[in-house]
Amino acid sequence: MPPQSLASLLQRASIDDHEEVLQSSNAALAKSKSDIHAQHVKVVALLKLDRYEDCLRVFEEAGDNLKKRAAVEYAYALYKCSRLEEAMHVVSQVAGDRGARHLEAQVTYRAEKFRRTAELYEDLASDQSALDSEENDLRINAWAADAQLQWKGYPELVRHQRPTRDDLEAFETVYNAACLSIAKGEFGQGEMLLKRAKELCRTSEDLTPEDRAAELLPIAVQQLYVLLRQGKSEEAESILAEISVNDISELSTKKIAQSNITLVRNTASNPYLLYKDLNSTPNSINNDRLFDFQNNIMSGNIHSADLLVQKYDGIIRSTSHALSQASYPSAEPSVNLMSVCGAAAHAQGQTGTKALKAILPVLERRPKDIGLVLTAVQLYVGSGNTTSAITTLERSLKLLEDSISEQDKEVRFNPGLLSVLVSLYKLEGRKLQIRGELSKAATYWRARAEAPGSLLRAAGASLLHSSDRSDLTTSGDIFKSLYQKDASDRFALAGYVASQAPLDYSKVESQLESLPSVNDLVGDIDVAGLESAGISPSSSATAAAAAAIAGARKRASSQKEGRATKRVRKSRLPKDYDPNKNPDPERWLPLRDRSTYRPKGRKGKQRAAERTQGGVVNEKAEESASTAPQQQKQGGGASSKKKKKGKR
């Protein structure tokens, strides 16, 4: 199509008449199918009309030239059709386009790549010259990304802590800040922020009555959840009047609302009614589906209802089918939740050792199934058998460690799985095993880019208690790498100083000034007030302090020269004491337990021989001893039949 024809086409278009633009582009393409200008106009019109599948068909028929020319539009169509991996690949190749970065942040958010999402929003906000009217939207979306990072289990990557004055001016920002507080478990703070968000939404002049009602519904659903978690049943009942499930357009929000309302109404007394209510809302799909952490909770609730109505065979079939299609082994919560539900179905409502008898055969068939392993461990711990729990977990971890698969290795050193093992070791006081496990995990993760900081901190702190110089060196390397990533990490700096001071004090002497003094750390603590309130130091802390004082006194006294050695009074020494002879190391043992003890007499030697372990066994003596009672009985009977001696 000539440029003049395209210009006339665009002049006839209006923002509210995308159908007319589509018809005009189709007419142009009927004359020339390869007209890339008309193809571009057509895909934009289809996007405006929400016809995303048709838009993708145009891209596939047009070929690579249109995909390169309209890469952002192509990525957006892929995103709306839930082809997220393809959309991320396409949009990430677009350079120097601010709109492409916004789209990439949106796609990565839906794909639950929240770390990348937060990085993109931070980069977009750093360019002050290009902000214009985007500042408020970027603030809202950045808070949402941080809330998802907290829920996903990456609290160290969260950039926002408390909302500022600017954050409290828009109800969307306040709502996302409330979600972050809820994800942290700060339900009181979350409840207060949700009330603020509701008030701002009701008084907003930028919303129509229909939009205002649509925005208030998810806020009320979130309020209901917070009140449930705090046990405020009466207030939760009052919130129910504000929630009309049928008016919620998003299926994901509708499903969450229906689940929480069911729990408020306490239908657990009738498990069949509970099962019906939890399954009354259809599953959300595509970009309206639940996030993983939400879906795990919902799946757990539904499977719990299945167990209450005793659908054991159905659960076993469904979970077995889901596990056969999932990666094995896996540390994903959704996969392991299926294993736990399947194990509960095999147990059929039994607990303790009875449940173990039903689950252990399944574990023998799937020894690397982390959900099954943790279920067995939990049952062992609940019955007080910590040793069997440790043995079961160690057996599975050994199989993972001996595997050549990289996936098995990653599961083996999963921080959550290691924390379970370390907790079990702590219950039995196995300090050496704890140090060994953390050291191996640190060695594995340090060679990878995305090493979990919490695990490395725990490993470094554990190695500080070792007297081995190599362990102290490893601890220093761990803390040094953590400090290089974050120069404000005082924990890492303190760990590095503590690990290197015994090895080479001059290396860390200059860094001591960067650490706060002990007086600064404990200066605001009222010790007298704590003691008067009934808080006393623990016995272990008191013993450690006494040992430290005693050691300090001992070292101080040894450094003083010319001090006379304390003399022992003669009255306390034995009569045959000879200072030139070494005392008998067995002098504290009873006489009969010493190696020099030699019993006297025939009976004494016989008793000593009987107490000897590992000596030669006298079979005749044992035989005579074992038959003595029988002979005595027989002898008694014969003697009773003897004639009495009398005078002849």
PDB file of N, CA and C in Angstrom, residues 328-329 363-370 373 391-413 417 440:
ATOM      1  N   TYR A 328      10.384 -34.757  39.435  1.00  0.00           N
ATOM      2  CA  TYR A 328      10.668 -35.629  40.577  1.00  0.00           C
ATOM      3  C   TYR A 328      12.173 -35.813  40.678  1.00  0.00           C
ATOM      4  N   PRO A 329      12.767 -35.499  41.833  1.00  0.00           N
ATOM      5  CA  PRO A 329      12.168 -34.880  43.028  1.00  0.00           C
ATOM      6  C   PRO A 329      11.973 -33.385  42.822  1.00  0.00           C
ATOM      7  N   LEU A 363       6.546 -44.681  50.610  1.00  0.00           N
ATOM      8  CA  LEU A 363       7.853 -44.010  50.631  1.00  0.00           C
ATOM      9  C   LEU A 363       8.948 -44.912  50.078  1.00  0.00           C
ATOM     10  N   GLU A 364       8.821 -46.222  50.270  1.00  0.00           N
ATOM     11  CA  GLU A 364       9.799 -47.153  49.703  1.00  0.00           C
ATOM     12  C   GLU A 364       9.774 -47.104  48.183  1.00  0.00           C
ATOM     13  N   ARG A 365       8.596 -46.869  47.605  1.00  0.00           N
ATOM     14  CA  ARG A 365       8.492 -46.788  46.144  1.00  0.00           C
ATOM     15  C   ARG A 365       8.943 -45.437  45.612  1.00  0.00           C
ATOM     16  N   ARG A 366       8.810 -44.376  46.417  1.00  0.00           N
ATOM     17  CA  ARG A 366       9.221 -43.032  45.994  1.00  0.00           C
ATOM     18  C   ARG A 366      10.115 -42.428  47.083  1.00  0.00           C
ATOM     19  N   PRO A 367      11.350 -42.918  47.210  1.00  0.00           N
ATOM     20  CA  PRO A 367      12.203 -42.470  48.321  1.00  0.00           C
ATOM     21  C   PRO A 367      12.674 -41.019  48.201  1.00  0.00           C
ATOM     22  N   LYS A 368      12.556 -40.430  47.001  1.00  0.00           N
ATOM     23  CA  LYS A 368      12.981 -39.042  46.813  1.00  0.00           C
ATOM     24  C   LYS A 368      11.806 -38.064  46.851  1.00  0.00           C
ATOM     25  N   ASP A 369      10.640 -38.544  47.203  1.00  0.00           N
ATOM     26  CA  ASP A 369       9.452 -37.688  47.282  1.00  0.00           C
ATOM     27  C   ASP A 369       9.521 -36.887  48.578  1.00  0.00           C
ATOM     28  N   ILE A 370       9.842 -35.612  48.461  1.00  0.00           N
ATOM     29  CA  ILE A 370      10.091 -34.774  49.637  1.00  0.00           C
ATOM     30  C   ILE A 370       8.829 -34.623  50.486  1.00  0.00           C
ATOM     31  N   VAL A 373       8.496 -37.800  52.478  1.00  0.00           N
ATOM     32  CA  VAL A 373       9.555 -37.878  53.495  1.00  0.00           C
ATOM     33  C   VAL A 373       9.211 -36.990  54.688  1.00  0.00           C
ATOM     34  N   THR A 391      16.863 -40.572  60.768  1.00  0.00           N
ATOM     35  CA  THR A 391      17.313 -41.652  59.887  1.00  0.00           C
ATOM     36  C   THR A 391      16.546 -41.641  58.572  1.00  0.00           C
ATOM     37  N   THR A 392      15.230 -41.424  58.637  1.00  0.00           N
ATOM     38  CA  THR A 392      14.408 -41.391  57.424  1.00  0.00           C
ATOM     39  C   THR A 392      14.808 -40.239  56.517  1.00  0.00           C
ATOM     40  N   LEU A 393      15.008 -39.069  57.093  1.00  0.00           N
ATOM     41  CA  LEU A 393      15.382 -37.907  56.288  1.00  0.00           C
ATOM     42  C   LEU A 393      16.797 -38.064  55.735  1.00  0.00           C
ATOM     43  N   GLU A 394      17.713 -38.566  56.529  1.00  0.00           N
ATOM     44  CA  GLU A 394      19.091 -38.752  56.062  1.00  0.00           C
ATOM     45  C   GLU A 394      19.155 -39.757  54.912  1.00  0.00           C
ATOM     46  N   ARG A 395      18.332 -40.790  54.960  1.00  0.00           N
ATOM     47  CA  ARG A 395      18.349 -41.798  53.899  1.00  0.00           C
ATOM     48  C   ARG A 395      17.961 -41.181  52.552  1.00  0.00           C
ATOM     49  N   SER A 396      16.923 -40.369  52.556  1.00  0.00           N
ATOM     50  CA  SER A 396      16.493 -39.729  51.308  1.00  0.00           C
ATOM     51  C   SER A 396      17.517 -38.703  50.829  1.00  0.00           C
ATOM     52  N   LEU A 397      18.084 -37.934  51.749  1.00  0.00           N
ATOM     53  CA  LEU A 397      19.088 -36.946  51.369  1.00  0.00           C
ATOM     54  C   LEU A 397      20.338 -37.605  50.816  1.00  0.00           C
ATOM     55  N   LYS A 398      20.677 -38.783  51.319  1.00  0.00           N
ATOM     56  CA  LYS A 398      21.845 -39.507  50.801  1.00  0.00           C
ATOM     57  C   LYS A 398      21.621 -39.928  49.361  1.00  0.00           C
ATOM     58  N   LEU A 399      20.390 -40.364  49.038  1.00  0.00           N
ATOM     59  CA  LEU A 399      20.086 -40.730  47.656  1.00  0.00           C
ATOM     60  C   LEU A 399      20.195 -39.521  46.728  1.00  0.00           C
ATOM     61  N   LEU A 400      19.723 -38.380  47.201  1.00  0.00           N
ATOM     62  CA  LEU A 400      19.818 -37.162  46.393  1.00  0.00           C
ATOM     63  C   LEU A 400      21.270 -36.722  46.219  1.00  0.00           C
ATOM     64  N   GLU A 401      22.053 -36.855  47.275  1.00  0.00           N
ATOM     65  CA  GLU A 401      23.448 -36.415  47.225  1.00  0.00           C
ATOM     66  C   GLU A 401      24.289 -37.302  46.315  1.00  0.00           C
ATOM     67  N   ASP A 402      23.988 -38.585  46.266  1.00  0.00           N
ATOM     68  CA  ASP A 402      24.745 -39.514  45.426  1.00  0.00           C
ATOM     69  C   ASP A 402      24.327 -39.458  43.966  1.00  0.00           C
ATOM     70  N   SER A 403      23.234 -38.768  43.673  1.00  0.00           N
ATOM     71  CA  SER A 403      22.740 -38.690  42.298  1.00  0.00           C
ATOM     72  C   SER A 403      23.628 -37.769  41.459  1.00  0.00           C
ATOM     73  N   ILE A 404      23.661 -38.024  40.172  1.00  0.00           N
ATOM     74  CA  ILE A 404      24.430 -37.177  39.251  1.00  0.00           C
ATOM     75  C   ILE A 404      23.560 -36.071  38.667  1.00  0.00           C
ATOM     76  N   SER A 405      22.275 -36.085  38.972  1.00  0.00           N
ATOM     77  CA  SER A 405      21.353 -35.077  38.448  1.00  0.00           C
ATOM     78  C   SER A 405      21.528 -33.759  39.191  1.00  0.00           C
ATOM     79  N   GLU A 406      21.592 -32.670  38.439  1.00  0.00           N
ATOM     80  CA  GLU A 406      21.719 -31.354  39.046  1.00  0.00           C
ATOM     81  C   GLU A 406      20.440 -30.972  39.790  1.00  0.00           C
ATOM     82  N   GLN A 407      19.298 -31.414  39.294  1.00  0.00           N
ATOM     83  CA  GLN A 407      18.034 -31.145  39.981  1.00  0.00           C
ATOM     84  C   GLN A 407      18.014 -31.817  41.350  1.00  0.00           C
ATOM     85  N   ASP A 408      18.526 -33.058  41.422  1.00  0.00           N
ATOM     86  CA  ASP A 408      18.585 -33.752  42.707  1.00  0.00           C
ATOM     87  C   ASP A 408      19.489 -33.015  43.684  1.00  0.00           C
ATOM     88  N   LYS A 409      20.601 -32.496  43.192  1.00  0.00           N
ATOM     89  CA  LYS A 409      21.530 -31.759  44.057  1.00  0.00           C
ATOM     90  C   LYS A 409      20.880 -30.493  44.604  1.00  0.00           C
ATOM     91  N   GLU A 410      20.136 -29.802  43.753  1.00  0.00           N
ATOM     92  CA  GLU A 410      19.491 -28.564  44.192  1.00  0.00           C
ATOM     93  C   GLU A 410      18.441 -28.844  45.259  1.00  0.00           C
ATOM     94  N   VAL A 411      17.700 -29.940  45.102  1.00  0.00           N
ATOM     95  CA  VAL A 411      16.715 -30.315  46.122  1.00  0.00           C
ATOM     96  C   VAL A 411      17.425 -30.739  47.406  1.00  0.00           C
ATOM     97  N   ARG A 412      18.556 -31.437  47.250  1.00  0.00           N
ATOM     98  CA  ARG A 412      19.301 -31.915  48.423  1.00  0.00           C
ATOM     99  C   ARG A 412      19.711 -30.763  49.331  1.00  0.00           C
ATOM    100  N   PHE A 413      20.117 -29.656  48.740  1.00  0.00           N
ATOM    101  CA  PHE A 413      20.597 -28.524  49.531  1.00  0.00           C
ATOM    102  C   PHE A 413      19.577 -27.387  49.587  1.00  0.00           C
ATOM    103  N   LEU A 417      14.558 -27.597  53.415  1.00  0.00           N
ATOM    104  CA  LEU A 417      14.797 -28.991  53.789  1.00  0.00           C
ATOM    105  C   LEU A 417      15.943 -29.095  54.786  1.00  0.00           C
ATOM    106  N   LYS A 440      28.577 -28.124  54.103  1.00  0.00           N
ATOM    107  CA  LYS A 440      28.382 -28.696  52.766  1.00  0.00           C
ATOM    108  C   LYS A 440      27.416 -27.849  51.941  1.00  0.00           C
TER     109      LYS A 440
END
